[in-house]
Amino acid sequence: MGRAVKTEAVVLRSMRYGEADRILHLYTPARGRVGAIAKGVRRSRSRFGGRLEPFFRLRIELHEGRGELLTVTGAETVDGHRHLREDAAALDAAARACDAVGRLFETSEPHPGVFNLLCRKLALLDEQAAGRARDAGVGAPVAARAGALAFRLKLLLAAGLAPQLGSCASCGEPEGLVGFSGAAGGVVCGACEAGSFALEAQAYRFMTDAFGSPLHEAPDAPERALGQVERAISATLEHHAHLRLMPAAARTG
Ligand SMILES: [Zn+2]
């Protein structure tokens, strides 16, 4: 009874369940977010080894029965992101990226672009962690918040929630854009700024650049501008998806 499902997947979350099992949240290209149970996986001789942990990219086999959870029957590693796992900052960033995907795309609706984006984000964090390990921590500072915000903007785009940036979201005026309004759905001009908050030129440029460049070329901006970008993303999600994400990056300093 039931049927076999073979798919690639990224492990978003892995929770202990009962004596030796784990409940997994997986993100897949064709089935969106999938809940699965891996039985006996916490026994030392489990055939799954340690690969059903968060941030693993897998080729996975699942059995789909009548229940809500699928059962993991096989798993092969595509990428374990080994360097990421040894780097606290990269682990934190990966956890926030997976959390954002799991909450913005929590249904079985397929978004293969989101799966690809998440894989690229994890690969990038792994690469950055490898670089830091090589340079014994003296490499370029981690632009964790900028990278996380660029990733979130791309998620908004994939979710059909990209804010309007080309002209005032209230009246269409293309010039004198001074604020951002979650309710209006984007930037607003001086005449429509009631209920908006200030969005400086650097924050505006960060947003347009983030939409226009690949993740590994994500723009950076001063903290103040990044704060405005994060607020713009939060306001958009609250108004249009009734969703609140955890802060884009851990507080530093
Ligand atoms: Zn206006």
mmCIF file of N, CA and C in Angstrom, residues 105-181:
data_model
loop_
_atom_site.group_PDB
_atom_site.id
_atom_site.type_symbol
_atom_site.label_atom_id
_atom_site.label_comp_id
_atom_site.label_asym_id
_atom_site.label_seq_id
_atom_site.Cartn_x
_atom_site.Cartn_y
_atom_site.Cartn_z
ATOM 1 N N PHE A 105 7.098 29.199 2.779
ATOM 2 C CA PHE A 105 6.649 28.200 1.805
ATOM 3 C C PHE A 105 6.327 26.919 2.568
ATOM 4 N N GLU A 106 5.257 26.974 3.352
ATOM 5 C CA GLU A 106 4.990 25.860 4.258
ATOM 6 C C GLU A 106 4.032 24.832 3.662
ATOM 7 N N THR A 107 3.575 25.060 2.448
ATOM 8 C CA THR A 107 2.613 24.122 1.866
ATOM 9 C C THR A 107 3.304 23.198 0.864
ATOM 10 N N SER A 108 2.496 22.324 0.252
ATOM 11 C CA SER A 108 3.045 21.381 -0.727
ATOM 12 C C SER A 108 3.093 21.992 -2.129
ATOM 13 N N GLU A 109 2.710 23.243 -2.240
ATOM 14 C CA GLU A 109 2.774 23.916 -3.550
ATOM 15 C C GLU A 109 4.232 23.931 -4.030
ATOM 16 N N PRO A 110 4.489 23.478 -5.263
ATOM 17 C CA PRO A 110 5.885 23.415 -5.714
ATOM 18 C C PRO A 110 6.464 24.785 -6.080
ATOM 19 N N HIS A 111 7.667 25.046 -5.591
ATOM 20 C CA HIS A 111 8.421 26.246 -5.972
ATOM 21 C C HIS A 111 9.854 25.806 -6.230
ATOM 22 N N PRO A 112 10.112 25.173 -7.382
ATOM 23 C CA PRO A 112 11.473 24.692 -7.634
ATOM 24 C C PRO A 112 12.513 25.800 -7.555
ATOM 25 N N GLY A 113 12.129 27.031 -7.895
ATOM 26 C CA GLY A 113 13.061 28.154 -7.811
ATOM 27 C C GLY A 113 13.509 28.402 -6.376
ATOM 28 N N VAL A 114 12.609 28.194 -5.434
ATOM 29 C CA VAL A 114 12.948 28.393 -4.025
ATOM 30 C C VAL A 114 13.901 27.296 -3.562
ATOM 31 N N PHE A 115 13.662 26.069 -4.024
ATOM 32 C CA PHE A 115 14.585 24.974 -3.692
ATOM 33 C C PHE A 115 15.992 25.306 -4.207
ATOM 34 N N ASN A 116 16.079 25.770 -5.448
ATOM 35 C CA ASN A 116 17.382 26.107 -6.025
ATOM 36 C C ASN A 116 18.047 27.258 -5.281
ATOM 37 N N LEU A 117 17.243 28.234 -4.917
ATOM 38 C CA LEU A 117 17.761 29.385 -4.181
ATOM 39 C C LEU A 117 18.326 28.951 -2.825
ATOM 40 N N LEU A 118 17.602 28.079 -2.134
ATOM 41 C CA LEU A 118 18.062 27.591 -0.830
ATOM 42 C C LEU A 118 19.356 26.785 -0.993
ATOM 43 N N CYS A 119 19.428 25.959 -2.019
ATOM 44 C CA CYS A 119 20.657 25.181 -2.259
ATOM 45 C C CYS A 119 21.831 26.110 -2.523
ATOM 46 N N ARG A 120 21.595 27.168 -3.297
ATOM 47 C CA ARG A 120 22.676 28.114 -3.583
ATOM 48 C C ARG A 120 23.105 28.845 -2.316
ATOM 49 N N LYS A 121 22.133 29.196 -1.481
ATOM 50 C CA LYS A 121 22.450 29.906 -0.236
ATOM 51 C C LYS A 121 23.309 29.013 0.672
ATOM 52 N N LEU A 122 22.930 27.759 0.815
ATOM 53 C CA LEU A 122 23.688 26.856 1.684
ATOM 54 C C LEU A 122 25.086 26.614 1.122
ATOM 55 N N ALA A 123 25.183 26.459 -0.196
ATOM 56 C CA ALA A 123 26.496 26.249 -0.825
ATOM 57 C C ALA A 123 27.377 27.476 -0.619
ATOM 58 N N LEU A 124 26.781 28.658 -0.707
ATOM 59 C CA LEU A 124 27.529 29.902 -0.517
ATOM 60 C C LEU A 124 28.030 30.026 0.925
ATOM 61 N N LEU A 125 27.175 29.703 1.888
ATOM 62 C CA LEU A 125 27.588 29.763 3.299
ATOM 63 C C LEU A 125 28.713 28.763 3.561
ATOM 64 N N ASP A 126 28.609 27.601 2.918
ATOM 65 C CA ASP A 126 29.642 26.568 3.074
ATOM 66 C C ASP A 126 30.984 27.061 2.525
ATOM 67 N N GLU A 127 30.910 27.697 1.359
ATOM 68 C CA GLU A 127 32.106 28.244 0.711
ATOM 69 C C GLU A 127 32.726 29.347 1.585
ATOM 70 N N GLN A 128 31.883 30.223 2.121
ATOM 71 C CA GLN A 128 32.392 31.315 2.969
ATOM 72 C C GLN A 128 33.027 30.762 4.239
ATOM 73 N N ALA A 129 32.411 29.712 4.809
ATOM 74 C CA ALA A 129 32.959 29.097 6.024
ATOM 75 C C ALA A 129 34.312 28.455 5.710
ATOM 76 N N ALA A 130 34.424 27.830 4.541
ATOM 77 C CA ALA A 130 35.699 27.218 4.141
ATOM 78 C C ALA A 130 36.770 28.292 4.014
ATOM 79 N N GLY A 131 36.401 29.440 3.454
ATOM 80 C CA GLY A 131 37.339 30.554 3.299
ATOM 81 C C GLY A 131 37.810 31.066 4.647
ATOM 82 N N ARG A 132 36.880 31.203 5.580
ATOM 83 C CA ARG A 132 37.263 31.693 6.919
ATOM 84 C C ARG A 132 38.189 30.696 7.611
ATOM 85 N N ALA A 133 37.905 29.392 7.432
ATOM 86 C CA ALA A 133 38.740 28.364 8.067
ATOM 87 C C ALA A 133 40.158 28.434 7.507
ATOM 88 N N ARG A 134 40.267 28.631 6.174
ATOM 89 C CA ARG A 134 41.569 28.709 5.505
ATOM 90 C C ARG A 134 42.376 29.897 5.996
ATOM 91 N N ASP A 135 41.675 31.035 6.174
ATOM 92 C CA ASP A 135 42.372 32.258 6.589
ATOM 93 C C ASP A 135 42.431 32.379 8.102
ATOM 94 N N ALA A 136 42.091 31.300 8.815
ATOM 95 C CA ALA A 136 42.097 31.310 10.293
ATOM 96 C C ALA A 136 41.330 32.509 10.837
ATOM 97 N N GLY A 137 40.179 32.784 10.219
ATOM 98 C CA GLY A 137 39.294 33.820 10.766
ATOM 99 C C GLY A 137 39.696 35.250 10.464
ATOM 100 N N VAL A 138 40.766 35.455 9.671
ATOM 101 C CA VAL A 138 41.183 36.832 9.402
ATOM 102 C C VAL A 138 40.746 37.318 8.016
ATOM 103 N N GLY A 139 39.904 36.550 7.370
ATOM 104 C CA GLY A 139 39.434 36.945 6.039
ATOM 105 C C GLY A 139 38.469 38.112 6.128
ATOM 106 N N ALA A 140 37.784 38.358 5.036
ATOM 107 C CA ALA A 140 36.818 39.453 4.986
ATOM 108 C C ALA A 140 35.746 39.228 6.051
ATOM 109 N N PRO A 141 35.258 40.320 6.653
ATOM 110 C CA PRO A 141 34.177 40.161 7.634
ATOM 111 C C PRO A 141 32.935 39.558 6.970
ATOM 112 N N VAL A 142 32.164 38.864 7.755
ATOM 113 C CA VAL A 142 30.975 38.217 7.208
ATOM 114 C C VAL A 142 29.864 39.245 7.068
ATOM 115 N N ALA A 143 29.390 39.427 5.855
ATOM 116 C CA ALA A 143 28.260 40.330 5.655
ATOM 117 C C ALA A 143 26.975 39.522 5.844
ATOM 118 N N ALA A 144 26.816 38.983 7.065
ATOM 119 C CA ALA A 144 25.725 38.037 7.313
ATOM 120 C C ALA A 144 24.356 38.674 7.109
ATOM 121 N N ARG A 145 24.206 39.892 7.627
ATOM 122 C CA ARG A 145 22.880 40.506 7.549
ATOM 123 C C ARG A 145 22.536 40.872 6.109
ATOM 124 N N ALA A 146 23.513 41.459 5.390
ATOM 125 C CA ALA A 146 23.269 41.825 3.993
ATOM 126 C C ALA A 146 22.919 40.578 3.176
ATOM 127 N N GLY A 147 23.672 39.495 3.379
ATOM 128 C CA GLY A 147 23.408 38.257 2.643
ATOM 129 C C GLY A 147 22.035 37.687 2.968
ATOM 130 N N ALA A 148 21.664 37.752 4.241
ATOM 131 C CA ALA A 148 20.363 37.217 4.660
ATOM 132 C C ALA A 148 19.224 38.052 4.086
ATOM 133 N N LEU A 149 19.414 39.364 4.027
ATOM 134 C CA LEU A 149 18.349 40.229 3.509
ATOM 135 C C LEU A 149 18.196 40.067 1.996
ATOM 136 N N ALA A 150 19.327 39.917 1.291
ATOM 137 C CA ALA A 150 19.247 39.688 -0.156
ATOM 138 C C ALA A 150 18.494 38.376 -0.420
ATOM 139 N N PHE A 151 18.780 37.357 0.389
ATOM 140 C CA PHE A 151 18.091 36.069 0.265
ATOM 141 C C PHE A 151 16.586 36.246 0.512
ATOM 142 N N ARG A 152 16.232 36.972 1.548
ATOM 143 C CA ARG A 152 14.806 37.169 1.856
ATOM 144 C C ARG A 152 14.086 37.939 0.756
ATOM 145 N N LEU A 153 14.777 38.921 0.158
ATOM 146 C CA LEU A 153 14.138 39.661 -0.934
ATOM 147 C C LEU A 153 13.837 38.718 -2.100
ATOM 148 N N LYS A 154 14.742 37.796 -2.366
ATOM 149 C CA LYS A 154 14.504 36.836 -3.444
ATOM 150 C C LYS A 154 13.367 35.876 -3.084
ATOM 151 N N LEU A 155 13.239 35.547 -1.809
ATOM 152 C CA LEU A 155 12.104 34.720 -1.385
ATOM 153 C C LEU A 155 10.783 35.477 -1.580
ATOM 154 N N LEU A 156 10.791 36.776 -1.266
ATOM 155 C CA LEU A 156 9.576 37.572 -1.467
ATOM 156 C C LEU A 156 9.167 37.548 -2.940
ATOM 157 N N LEU A 157 10.160 37.691 -3.792
ATOM 158 C CA LEU A 157 9.901 37.681 -5.235
ATOM 159 C C LEU A 157 9.273 36.341 -5.638
ATOM 160 N N ALA A 158 9.845 35.239 -5.142
ATOM 161 C CA ALA A 158 9.333 33.904 -5.478
ATOM 162 C C ALA A 158 7.919 33.694 -4.933
ATOM 163 N N ALA A 159 7.612 34.352 -3.817
ATOM 164 C CA ALA A 159 6.295 34.202 -3.203
ATOM 165 C C ALA A 159 5.265 35.148 -3.821
ATOM 166 N N GLY A 160 5.711 35.957 -4.799
ATOM 167 C CA GLY A 160 4.793 36.915 -5.419
ATOM 168 C C GLY A 160 4.519 38.115 -4.528
ATOM 169 N N LEU A 161 5.448 38.383 -3.598
ATOM 170 C CA LEU A 161 5.253 39.474 -2.646
ATOM 171 C C LEU A 161 6.287 40.580 -2.814
ATOM 172 N N ALA A 162 6.977 40.599 -3.949
ATOM 173 C CA ALA A 162 8.035 41.603 -4.116
ATOM 174 C C ALA A 162 7.438 42.993 -4.006
ATOM 175 N N PRO A 163 8.026 43.859 -3.181
ATOM 176 C CA PRO A 163 7.506 45.216 -3.059
ATOM 177 C C PRO A 163 7.710 46.020 -4.339
ATOM 178 N N GLN A 164 6.822 46.960 -4.588
ATOM 179 C CA GLN A 164 6.961 47.838 -5.756
ATOM 180 C C GLN A 164 8.045 48.860 -5.485
ATOM 181 N N LEU A 165 9.048 48.918 -6.371
ATOM 182 C CA LEU A 165 10.176 49.826 -6.159
ATOM 183 C C LEU A 165 10.315 50.864 -7.268
ATOM 184 N N GLY A 166 9.683 50.644 -8.412
ATOM 185 C CA GLY A 166 9.894 51.499 -9.579
ATOM 186 C C GLY A 166 9.209 52.844 -9.503
ATOM 187 N N SER A 167 8.105 52.907 -8.764
ATOM 188 C CA SER A 167 7.355 54.160 -8.653
ATOM 189 C C SER A 167 6.507 54.075 -7.389
ATOM 190 N N CYS A 168 5.929 55.200 -6.996
ATOM 191 C CA CYS A 168 5.147 55.232 -5.755
ATOM 192 C C CYS A 168 4.036 54.178 -5.785
ATOM 193 N N ALA A 169 3.996 53.335 -4.740
ATOM 194 C CA ALA A 169 3.017 52.252 -4.701
ATOM 195 C C ALA A 169 1.599 52.760 -4.481
ATOM 196 N N SER A 170 1.468 54.056 -4.100
ATOM 197 C CA SER A 170 0.121 54.613 -3.900
ATOM 198 C C SER A 170 -0.385 55.352 -5.132
ATOM 199 N N CYS A 171 0.466 56.241 -5.704
ATOM 200 C CA CYS A 171 -0.027 57.109 -6.780
ATOM 201 C C CYS A 171 0.708 56.928 -8.107
ATOM 202 N N GLY A 172 1.783 56.154 -8.122
ATOM 203 C CA GLY A 172 2.474 55.915 -9.386
ATOM 204 C C GLY A 172 3.551 56.920 -9.732
ATOM 205 N N GLU A 173 3.706 57.964 -8.918
ATOM 206 C CA GLU A 173 4.729 58.989 -9.152
ATOM 207 C C GLU A 173 6.119 58.344 -9.196
ATOM 208 N N PRO A 174 6.894 58.593 -10.273
ATOM 209 C CA PRO A 174 8.205 57.927 -10.369
ATOM 210 C C PRO A 174 9.328 58.644 -9.632
ATOM 211 N N GLU A 175 9.115 59.900 -9.221
ATOM 212 C CA GLU A 175 10.190 60.678 -8.592
ATOM 213 C C GLU A 175 9.888 60.956 -7.124
ATOM 214 N N GLY A 176 10.946 61.335 -6.394
ATOM 215 C CA GLY A 176 10.762 61.792 -5.012
ATOM 216 C C GLY A 176 10.252 60.695 -4.093
ATOM 217 N N LEU A 177 10.786 59.493 -4.279
ATOM 218 C CA LEU A 177 10.360 58.373 -3.440
ATOM 219 C C LEU A 177 11.126 58.442 -2.122
ATOM 220 N N VAL A 178 10.429 58.611 -1.029
ATOM 221 C CA VAL A 178 11.108 58.896 0.242
ATOM 222 C C VAL A 178 10.807 57.888 1.349
ATOM 223 N N GLY A 179 9.787 57.082 1.164
ATOM 224 C CA GLY A 179 9.412 56.182 2.258
ATOM 225 C C GLY A 179 9.036 54.807 1.756
ATOM 226 N N PHE A 180 8.708 53.943 2.709
ATOM 227 C CA PHE A 180 8.250 52.598 2.370
ATOM 228 C C PHE A 180 6.996 52.313 3.185
ATOM 229 N N SER A 181 6.004 51.748 2.540
ATOM 230 C CA SER A 181 4.767 51.399 3.225
ATOM 231 C C SER A 181 4.384 49.957 2.938
#
